[in-house]
Short mmCIF file of C-alpha atoms in Angstrom, two decimals:
data_model
loop_
_atom_site.label_atom_id
_atom_site.label_comp_id
_atom_site.label_asym_id
_atom_site.label_seq_id
_atom_site.Cartn_x
_atom_site.Cartn_y
_atom_site.Cartn_z
CA MET Z 1 200.70 46.84 110.78
CA VAL Z 2 199.73 50.25 109.39
CA GLY Z 3 197.36 51.71 106.86
CA SER Z 4 200.23 53.35 105.02
CA THR Z 5 202.91 51.01 103.73
CA GLU Z 6 205.59 53.63 104.10
CA GLU Z 7 206.15 53.91 107.83
CA VAL Z 8 204.94 53.12 111.34
CA PRO Z 9 203.63 56.16 113.27
CA SER Z 10 204.55 56.60 116.90
CA HIS Z 11 201.00 56.23 118.21
CA PRO Z 12 198.67 53.27 117.77
CA TYR Z 13 195.83 55.15 116.07
CA PRO Z 14 195.15 56.65 113.57
CA ASN Z 15 197.04 54.46 111.13
CA GLY Z 16 197.11 51.39 113.40
CA LEU Z 17 195.75 48.01 112.36
CA ILE Z 18 192.84 46.80 114.48
CA GLN Z 19 193.57 43.20 115.34
CA SER Z 20 190.13 41.84 116.08
CA THR Z 21 186.48 42.77 116.36
CA ASN Z 22 183.88 40.52 117.99
CA GLY Z 23 186.14 37.50 117.79
CA SER Z 24 186.95 37.80 114.07
CA SER Z 25 190.45 38.79 113.09
CA VAL Z 26 190.96 41.43 110.43
CA GLU Z 27 192.24 38.82 107.99
CA GLU Z 28 189.25 36.56 108.64
CA LYS Z 29 186.85 39.39 107.84
CA VAL Z 30 188.66 40.09 104.58
CA ASP Z 31 188.68 36.40 103.68
CA GLU Z 32 184.94 36.11 104.33
CA LEU Z 33 184.21 39.02 101.99
CA ARG Z 34 186.64 37.74 99.36
CA GLN Z 35 184.89 34.39 99.39
CA ILE Z 36 181.49 36.02 98.81
CA PHE Z 37 182.94 37.92 95.86
CA GLY Z 38 184.55 34.74 94.52
CA LYS Z 39 188.07 36.13 94.63
CA ALA Z 40 190.97 33.86 93.65
CA ASP Z 41 194.43 34.02 95.21
CA GLY Z 42 196.41 36.92 93.80
CA ASP Z 43 193.28 38.86 92.85
CA PRO Z 44 192.74 41.59 95.48
CA LEU Z 45 189.33 42.80 96.58
CA ARG Z 46 189.17 46.30 95.08
CA ILE Z 47 187.47 48.96 97.20
CA VAL Z 48 187.12 52.46 95.74
CA GLY Z 49 185.74 55.58 97.39
CA VAL Z 50 184.07 58.11 95.09
CA GLY Z 51 184.23 61.65 96.38
CA ALA Z 52 186.58 63.09 99.00
CA GLY Z 53 184.46 65.15 101.32
CA ALA Z 54 184.83 64.77 105.08
CA TRP Z 55 182.77 61.61 105.61
CA GLY Z 56 183.84 59.96 102.35
CA SER Z 57 187.51 60.52 103.13
CA VAL Z 58 187.20 59.38 106.75
CA PHE Z 59 185.29 56.26 105.76
CA VAL Z 60 187.95 55.20 103.26
CA ALA Z 61 190.72 56.15 105.72
CA MET Z 62 189.17 53.89 108.38
CA LEU Z 63 189.26 50.98 105.94
CA GLN Z 64 192.85 51.83 105.02
CA ASP Z 65 193.80 51.93 108.71
CA ALA Z 66 192.19 48.56 109.35
CA TYR Z 67 193.04 46.61 106.20
CA GLY Z 68 195.70 48.55 104.31
CA ASN Z 69 198.53 46.18 105.24
CA LEU Z 70 196.82 43.21 103.55
CA ARG Z 71 197.84 44.42 100.11
CA GLU Z 72 197.66 41.03 98.44
CA LYS Z 73 194.07 40.56 99.59
CA VAL Z 74 192.54 44.03 99.47
CA GLN Z 75 193.26 47.22 97.54
CA ILE Z 76 191.79 50.51 98.80
CA ARG Z 77 191.68 53.71 96.76
CA ILE Z 78 189.76 56.98 96.64
CA TRP Z 79 188.79 59.09 93.65
CA ARG Z 80 188.51 62.84 93.64
CA ARG Z 81 188.54 65.41 90.87
CA ALA Z 82 191.94 66.72 89.90
CA GLY Z 83 193.19 70.26 89.89
CA ARG Z 84 191.36 72.05 92.70
CA ASP Z 85 193.74 74.62 94.14
CA VAL Z 86 194.34 74.98 97.86
CA ASP Z 87 194.39 78.68 98.68
CA LYS Z 88 197.26 80.29 100.56
CA ALA Z 89 195.31 80.70 103.82
CA THR Z 90 194.50 76.99 103.86
CA ALA Z 91 198.10 76.09 103.02
CA GLU Z 92 199.31 78.23 105.92
CA HIS Z 93 196.85 76.58 108.27
CA LEU Z 94 197.91 73.14 107.05
CA PHE Z 95 201.48 74.03 107.91
CA GLU Z 96 200.46 74.91 111.47
CA VAL Z 97 198.53 71.63 111.83
CA ILE Z 98 201.49 69.65 110.50
CA ASN Z 99 203.92 71.27 112.93
CA SER Z 100 201.60 70.71 115.88
CA ARG Z 101 201.49 66.95 115.29
CA GLU Z 102 204.83 65.22 115.79
CA ASP Z 103 203.68 61.99 114.13
CA VAL Z 104 202.44 63.86 111.04
CA LEU Z 105 205.54 66.00 110.84
CA ARG Z 106 207.80 62.97 111.04
CA ARG Z 107 205.71 61.14 108.44
CA LEU Z 108 206.02 63.98 105.92
CA ILE Z 109 209.73 64.46 106.51
CA ARG Z 110 210.39 60.75 105.94
CA ARG Z 111 208.42 60.85 102.71
CA CYS Z 112 210.26 64.01 101.59
CA ALA Z 113 206.89 65.78 101.38
CA TYR Z 114 207.39 68.35 104.13
CA LEU Z 115 209.11 70.92 101.95
CA LYS Z 116 206.16 71.34 99.62
CA TYR Z 117 204.02 72.58 102.54
CA VAL Z 118 206.74 75.03 103.58
CA GLU Z 119 206.90 76.33 100.02
CA ALA Z 120 203.12 76.58 99.75
CA ARG Z 121 202.97 78.52 103.00
CA LEU Z 122 205.54 80.94 101.65
CA GLY Z 123 203.56 81.36 98.46
CA ASP Z 124 206.16 79.73 96.19
CA ARG Z 125 204.06 76.68 95.36
CA THR Z 126 200.42 75.87 94.62
CA LEU Z 127 198.99 72.82 96.34
CA HIS Z 128 196.11 70.79 94.94
CA ALA Z 129 193.35 69.03 96.87
CA ASP Z 130 194.16 65.58 95.42
CA GLU Z 131 197.84 66.09 96.28
CA ILE Z 132 197.22 66.84 99.96
CA LEU Z 133 194.72 63.98 100.21
CA LYS Z 134 197.56 61.60 99.30
CA ASP Z 135 199.33 62.94 102.39
CA GLY Z 136 196.27 62.43 104.57
CA PHE Z 137 194.56 65.83 104.56
CA CYS Z 138 190.93 66.26 103.54
CA LEU Z 139 190.26 69.78 102.31
CA ASN Z 140 187.01 69.97 104.30
CA MET Z 141 188.65 68.71 107.50
CA ILE Z 142 192.26 69.84 107.54
CA ASP Z 143 192.43 69.85 111.35
CA THR Z 144 192.08 66.06 111.40
CA PRO Z 145 195.06 64.42 109.68
CA LEU Z 146 194.12 61.05 108.19
CA CYS Z 147 196.35 58.22 107.09
CA PRO Z 148 197.86 58.68 103.61
CA LEU Z 149 195.46 57.49 100.92
CA LYS Z 150 195.91 56.07 97.46
CA VAL Z 151 194.27 58.83 95.38
CA VAL Z 152 193.18 58.39 91.77
CA THR Z 153 192.01 61.39 89.73
CA ASN Z 154 191.05 59.49 86.57
CA LEU Z 155 187.54 58.19 87.08
CA GLN Z 156 187.84 55.38 84.54
CA GLU Z 157 191.07 54.15 86.10
CA ALA Z 158 189.51 54.22 89.55
CA MET Z 159 186.25 52.51 88.71
CA TRP Z 160 186.52 50.03 85.86
CA ASP Z 161 187.45 47.00 88.00
CA ALA Z 162 186.07 48.09 91.41
CA ASP Z 163 184.38 45.37 93.46
CA ILE Z 164 183.02 47.66 96.19
CA VAL Z 165 182.28 51.34 95.54
CA ILE Z 166 181.78 53.77 98.44
CA ASN Z 167 179.62 56.69 97.32
CA GLY Z 168 180.84 59.69 99.31
CA LEU Z 169 179.38 62.23 96.88
CA PRO Z 170 176.65 64.71 97.81
CA SER Z 171 173.25 63.61 96.55
CA THR Z 172 173.28 66.57 94.15
CA GLU Z 173 176.31 65.13 92.33
CA THR Z 174 175.55 61.43 92.59
CA ARG Z 175 173.48 61.01 89.42
CA ASN Z 176 175.91 62.75 87.06
CA VAL Z 177 179.04 61.01 88.34
CA PHE Z 178 177.47 57.56 88.28
CA GLN Z 179 176.15 58.14 84.78
CA GLU Z 180 179.77 58.65 83.76
CA ILE Z 181 180.87 55.61 85.75
CA SER Z 182 178.29 53.46 83.95
CA ARG Z 183 180.16 54.04 80.69
CA TYR Z 184 183.17 52.21 82.14
CA TRP Z 185 181.09 49.27 83.36
CA LYS Z 186 179.47 48.28 80.06
CA GLU Z 187 181.91 45.43 79.44
CA ARG Z 188 181.89 44.13 83.02
CA VAL Z 189 181.10 40.48 83.64
CA THR Z 190 180.60 40.83 87.41
CA VAL Z 191 178.31 43.33 89.12
CA PRO Z 192 179.89 45.65 91.73
CA VAL Z 193 178.48 46.36 95.18
CA ILE Z 194 177.83 50.00 96.03
CA ILE Z 195 177.59 51.47 99.54
CA SER Z 196 176.11 54.96 99.52
CA LEU Z 197 176.88 57.40 102.34
CA ALA Z 198 174.88 60.24 100.74
CA LYS Z 199 172.19 61.93 102.85
CA GLY Z 200 170.00 63.95 100.53
CA ILE Z 201 166.93 63.57 98.38
CA GLU Z 202 165.26 64.94 95.27
CA ALA Z 203 161.58 65.39 94.45
CA GLU Z 204 159.90 63.93 91.38
CA LEU Z 205 156.44 65.49 90.99
CA GLY Z 206 155.01 63.57 88.06
CA PRO Z 207 153.26 61.40 87.13
CA GLU Z 208 152.94 60.85 90.89
CA PRO Z 209 154.87 62.82 93.52
CA ARG Z 210 157.67 60.73 94.96
CA ILE Z 211 161.06 60.96 96.65
CA VAL Z 212 164.19 60.04 94.72
CA THR Z 213 167.13 58.86 96.84
CA PRO Z 214 170.83 58.48 95.98
CA THR Z 215 170.59 54.68 95.82
CA GLN Z 216 167.72 55.01 93.35
CA MET Z 217 169.76 57.51 91.32
CA ILE Z 218 172.67 55.05 91.21
CA ASN Z 219 170.40 52.18 90.21
CA LYS Z 220 168.90 54.17 87.34
CA ALA Z 221 172.23 55.64 86.19
CA THR Z 222 174.21 52.39 86.16
CA GLY Z 223 171.72 49.54 85.88
CA VAL Z 224 173.33 47.91 88.93
CA PRO Z 225 170.50 45.92 90.60
CA ILE Z 226 169.08 47.55 93.71
CA GLU Z 227 170.02 44.44 95.74
CA ASN Z 228 173.67 45.34 95.08
CA ILE Z 229 173.23 48.90 96.36
CA LEU Z 230 173.25 49.63 100.10
CA TYR Z 231 172.95 52.70 102.30
CA LEU Z 232 175.04 53.34 105.41
CA GLY Z 233 173.97 56.02 107.84
CA GLY Z 234 173.99 56.93 111.49
CA PRO Z 235 174.62 59.69 114.05
CA ASN Z 236 178.19 60.31 112.93
CA ILE Z 237 180.54 63.30 112.89
CA ALA Z 238 183.42 62.40 110.58
CA SER Z 239 186.38 63.84 112.48
CA GLU Z 240 185.17 62.43 115.81
CA ILE Z 241 184.81 58.96 114.35
CA TYR Z 242 188.34 59.04 112.94
CA ASN Z 243 189.59 60.13 116.36
CA ARG Z 244 187.95 57.01 117.84
CA GLU Z 245 184.92 58.57 119.48
CA TYR Z 246 182.44 55.73 119.95
CA ALA Z 247 179.80 55.67 117.21
CA ASN Z 248 177.34 53.38 115.52
CA ALA Z 249 175.69 53.11 112.13
CA ARG Z 250 173.35 50.91 110.11
CA ILE Z 251 174.01 49.40 106.73
CA CYS Z 252 170.71 48.84 104.96
CA GLY Z 253 169.94 46.68 101.96
CA ALA Z 254 169.77 43.10 100.73
CA GLU Z 255 170.67 40.42 103.26
CA LYS Z 256 173.14 38.79 100.87
CA TRP Z 257 175.53 41.72 101.24
CA ARG Z 258 174.61 43.70 104.32
CA LYS Z 259 175.47 41.16 107.01
CA ALA Z 260 178.96 40.38 105.69
CA LEU Z 261 179.60 44.08 105.04
CA ALA Z 262 178.43 44.99 108.55
CA ARG Z 263 181.03 42.59 109.96
CA PHE Z 264 183.69 43.91 107.60
CA LEU Z 265 183.04 47.56 108.45
CA ARG Z 266 182.66 47.02 112.18
CA GLN Z 267 185.46 48.23 114.43
CA PRO Z 268 185.71 48.50 118.24
CA HIS Z 269 184.75 52.19 118.18
CA PHE Z 270 182.46 52.05 115.11
CA ILE Z 271 179.66 49.53 115.56
CA VAL Z 272 177.72 48.69 112.40
CA TRP Z 273 174.31 47.01 112.55
CA ASP Z 274 172.33 45.86 109.54
CA ASN Z 275 168.75 46.42 108.43
CA GLY Z 276 166.68 45.47 105.40
CA ASP Z 277 164.75 48.75 105.10
CA LEU Z 278 166.95 50.58 102.61
CA VAL Z 279 164.94 53.46 101.20
CA THR Z 280 163.15 54.60 104.36
CA HIS Z 281 166.39 54.84 106.35
CA GLU Z 282 167.96 56.71 103.45
CA VAL Z 283 165.10 59.22 103.31
CA MET Z 284 165.33 59.76 107.06
CA GLY Z 285 169.01 60.61 106.62
CA GLY Z 286 167.95 63.43 104.30
CA LEU Z 287 165.03 64.63 106.43
CA LYS Z 288 167.05 65.48 109.53
CA ASN Z 289 169.24 67.86 107.49
CA VAL Z 290 166.17 70.01 106.81
CA TYR Z 291 165.52 70.74 110.46
CA ALA Z 292 169.20 71.01 111.41
CA ILE Z 293 169.43 74.26 109.43
CA GLY Z 294 166.58 75.73 111.47
CA ALA Z 295 168.19 74.54 114.70
CA GLY Z 296 171.34 76.45 113.83
CA MET Z 297 169.30 79.59 113.17
CA VAL Z 298 167.50 79.32 116.50
CA ALA Z 299 170.77 78.78 118.38
CA ALA Z 300 172.33 81.87 116.80
CA LEU Z 301 169.29 84.12 117.16
CA THR Z 302 168.72 83.29 120.85
CA ASN Z 303 172.37 83.32 121.95
CA GLU Z 304 172.30 79.54 122.46
CA SER Z 305 169.21 79.66 124.67
CA ALA Z 306 168.62 76.13 125.94
CA THR Z 307 164.91 76.89 126.37
CA SER Z 308 164.46 78.13 122.82
CA LYS Z 309 166.41 75.23 121.38
CA SER Z 310 164.29 72.75 123.32
CA VAL Z 311 161.08 74.39 122.03
CA TYR Z 312 162.41 74.10 118.49
CA PHE Z 313 163.41 70.49 119.09
CA ALA Z 314 159.91 69.60 120.27
CA HIS Z 315 158.28 71.13 117.22
CA CYS Z 316 160.78 69.89 114.63
CA THR Z 317 160.72 66.33 115.92
CA SER Z 318 156.91 66.31 115.85
CA GLU Z 319 157.05 67.40 112.20
CA MET Z 320 159.59 64.68 111.46
CA ILE Z 321 157.43 62.05 113.17
CA PHE Z 322 154.43 63.26 111.15
CA ILE Z 323 156.40 63.01 107.89
CA THR Z 324 157.69 59.58 108.89
CA HIS Z 325 154.08 58.37 109.16
CA LEU Z 326 153.54 59.52 105.57
CA LEU Z 327 156.58 57.59 104.38
CA ALA Z 328 156.70 54.38 106.39
CA GLU Z 329 154.22 51.61 107.15
CA GLY Z 330 156.02 50.93 110.44
CA PRO Z 331 157.26 54.42 111.44
CA GLU Z 332 157.90 53.44 115.06
CA LYS Z 333 160.79 51.26 113.87
CA LEU Z 334 162.59 54.39 112.66
CA ALA Z 335 162.14 56.51 115.77
CA GLY Z 336 165.45 55.62 117.43
CA PRO Z 337 167.76 55.94 114.38
CA LEU Z 338 166.01 59.09 113.16
CA LEU Z 339 166.16 60.91 116.51
CA ALA Z 340 169.78 59.89 117.16
CA ASP Z 341 170.87 61.12 113.73
CA THR Z 342 168.86 64.31 114.22
CA TYR Z 343 170.35 64.96 117.65
CA VAL Z 344 173.98 64.77 116.54
CA THR Z 345 173.28 66.84 113.41
CA LEU Z 346 171.63 69.57 115.46
CA LEU Z 347 174.57 69.55 117.87
CA LYS Z 348 177.48 69.69 115.46
CA GLY Z 349 176.56 68.96 111.85
CA ARG Z 350 177.38 71.16 108.88
CA ASN Z 351 173.69 71.96 108.29
CA ALA Z 352 173.29 73.40 111.80
CA TRP Z 353 176.55 75.31 111.25
CA TYR Z 354 175.12 76.71 108.02
CA GLY Z 355 171.95 77.88 109.78
CA GLN Z 356 174.00 79.60 112.47
CA LYS Z 357 176.20 81.40 109.96
CA LEU Z 358 173.18 82.54 107.95
CA ALA Z 359 171.44 83.91 111.03
CA LYS Z 360 174.59 85.75 112.12
CA GLY Z 361 175.07 87.24 108.64
CA GLU Z 362 178.49 85.63 108.27
CA ILE Z 363 177.42 83.91 105.05
CA ASN Z 364 174.52 84.63 102.68
CA LEU Z 365 172.25 82.67 100.38
CA ASP Z 366 173.93 84.09 97.27
CA MET Z 367 177.01 82.02 98.18
CA GLY Z 368 175.05 78.89 97.26
CA ASP Z 369 174.86 75.64 99.19
CA SER Z 370 178.44 74.47 98.57
CA ILE Z 371 180.54 76.24 101.19
CA LYS Z 372 184.32 76.33 101.17
CA GLY Z 373 185.77 74.22 103.96
CA LYS Z 374 182.42 72.54 104.65
CA GLY Z 375 181.31 71.07 101.34
CA MET Z 376 177.71 70.64 100.22
CA ILE Z 377 174.96 71.72 102.61
CA GLN Z 378 172.49 69.04 101.61
CA GLY Z 379 169.69 70.33 103.81
CA VAL Z 380 169.00 73.21 101.41
CA SER Z 381 167.98 71.01 98.48
CA ALA Z 382 166.15 68.71 100.92
CA VAL Z 383 164.02 71.64 102.15
CA LYS Z 384 162.96 72.31 98.56
CA ALA Z 385 162.28 68.63 97.83
CA PHE Z 386 160.20 67.91 100.94
CA TYR Z 387 158.22 71.14 100.61
CA GLU Z 388 157.37 70.53 96.96
CA LEU Z 389 156.38 66.93 97.62
CA LEU Z 390 154.25 67.63 100.67
CA SER Z 391 152.48 70.50 98.91
CA GLN Z 392 150.87 68.19 96.35
CA SER Z 393 147.09 68.04 96.58
CA SER Z 394 147.13 64.37 95.61
CA LEU Z 395 148.63 63.69 99.07
CA ASN Z 396 145.94 65.62 100.98
CA ILE Z 397 145.03 64.35 104.44
CA PHE Z 398 142.15 65.17 106.76
CA HIS Z 399 142.81 67.92 109.30
CA PRO Z 400 140.40 67.29 112.23
CA ASP Z 401 140.68 70.77 113.73
CA GLU Z 402 139.79 72.49 110.47
CA ASN Z 403 137.44 69.71 109.38
CA LYS Z 404 138.83 69.59 105.86
CA HIS Z 405 141.51 67.97 103.74
CA VAL Z 406 144.81 69.83 103.45
CA ALA Z 407 148.20 69.25 101.89
CA PRO Z 408 150.58 67.62 104.42
CA VAL Z 409 152.88 70.65 104.37
CA GLU Z 410 150.13 72.68 106.09
CA LEU Z 411 150.85 70.64 109.21
CA CYS Z 412 154.57 71.41 109.00
CA PRO Z 413 154.96 75.14 109.78
CA LEU Z 414 158.72 74.92 110.36
CA LEU Z 415 159.25 73.28 106.97
CA LYS Z 416 157.11 76.01 105.37
CA THR Z 417 159.14 78.71 107.10
CA LEU Z 418 162.49 77.20 106.09
CA TYR Z 419 161.24 77.08 102.49
CA LYS Z 420 160.34 80.79 102.63
CA ILE Z 421 163.78 81.63 104.09
CA LEU Z 422 166.08 79.41 102.01
CA ILE Z 423 164.29 78.85 98.70
CA MET Z 424 161.83 81.70 98.13
CA ARG Z 425 163.94 84.22 100.11
CA GLU Z 426 160.77 86.00 101.14
CA VAL Z 427 161.72 86.39 104.80
CA SER Z 428 164.87 86.57 106.92
CA SER Z 429 166.20 83.97 109.33
CA GLU Z 430 164.30 85.68 112.18
CA ALA Z 431 161.12 84.18 110.71
CA ILE Z 432 162.02 80.83 112.26
CA LEU Z 433 161.62 82.39 115.73
CA GLN Z 434 158.34 84.02 114.71
CA ALA Z 435 157.07 80.61 113.62
CA LEU Z 436 157.96 79.14 117.02
CA ARG Z 437 156.25 82.00 118.85
CA ASP Z 438 153.09 81.94 116.74
CA GLU Z 439 150.20 81.77 119.22
CA THR Z 440 148.12 79.77 116.74
CA MET Z 441 150.70 76.98 116.50
CA ASN Z 442 149.33 73.72 117.82
CA ASP Z 443 150.86 71.67 120.59
CA PRO Z 444 153.47 69.41 118.91
CA ARG Z 445 151.64 66.46 120.41
CA ASP Z 446 148.54 67.29 118.31
CA ARG Z 447 150.48 66.75 115.11
CA ILE Z 448 151.71 63.38 116.33
CA GLU Z 449 148.17 62.36 117.31
CA ILE Z 450 146.91 63.20 113.82
CA ALA Z 451 149.65 61.02 112.36
CA GLN Z 452 148.95 58.15 114.73
CA SER Z 453 145.15 58.20 114.57
CA HIS Z 454 144.64 58.65 110.83
CA ALA Z 455 145.68 56.48 107.91
CA ILE Z 456 148.11 58.92 106.30
CA TYR Z 457 150.72 56.44 105.00
CA ARG Z 458 151.43 57.20 101.32
CA PRO Z 459 153.51 54.34 99.85
CA SER Z 460 153.64 56.11 96.50
CA LEU Z 461 155.97 58.73 98.02
CA LEU Z 462 158.75 56.13 98.03
CA GLY Z 463 157.70 54.67 94.70
CA GLN Z 464 156.04 51.68 96.36
#
């Protein structure tokens, strides 16, 4: 009845099997998916997570919690790179977390693993990230113990026979890793299904400017048909979801897979809907990270002023709505998911955290966009991608106030300012407040009216 096969914790969750969801038992959901994959008795459905950041690890841990006891029917593993050292300060903190959680302490003692954390805390032993993940600790989220996971550090071993692959990599790493994975799939007879959790984009400026998403990267790198690649996103904070805070998400892609996978992934506290609009939802997941960085800056620079944050929210959401009209033929369909994902990211996401730390001077741009303990700050590369795309003259739209055609970025002053701060490094974080206080800035409603009253949809931006 537990995700780990080694013991039964004292509390029902984490590590407790969920018995039913919407009338379907756990075993029935597995059997339905196995039937779609054509699995014979004795041949387990093989699910592999790629990448062990916070959300990737939590996602795989949720599956392990729910289905890990059905070992003859489903096999769940996670891949991460080997050899990354855990520094002494992190090892010491891990020790404190372990000792504060009776269930975790007892679990490690029973597995004879407790001593290695004592030794690491004393400096007599070096821990590795893949080693602690096997014990249920994600390096980017050590305050939230997960269930123990089956960790594989050899990519070929992890991937060669995978039926379902969960992409938990940052968008900046997705292409390279899946190019390597494709080498191990050349002799495959069956085609795997890939669920991407990545929220980031790249810009491709020629021959026509367009957005490149992680699912498109995977498709090009592996040759897996796009109908076998799905995107899952939503207003989710990883640690809160694992601790059973109520959440929802959408899995987007081909109907053949998304409906059965939505049922399989659904849990009482994690409701998964399905939608056929893959690329647009995926792009929206990257767009909100852009403005979350600015939200963090505003919060830090105004001492958490509710008024200032609300002004920023009004302007950033109007820019996002404007950009949505460029990208989607039916932008109103995205309003709810986009705003919900934006709201939670502004409240507690890593991109907002990054903006706050930058504004306070506690981190600097020379440290890069991969921050220890947080992972990849995907909003930085997204700022660059959206700015470069929306600066292209081939996308010019008519500006009624100026009575001329302008590049779309000229109607996105916050995006322009974030580009100057993060990419060009021409101005400091305080420039985001100056942009908000600019007397020439239009009412946010004006930008929305331009989007709604003019034909600005550019299908080429999504390669359509």
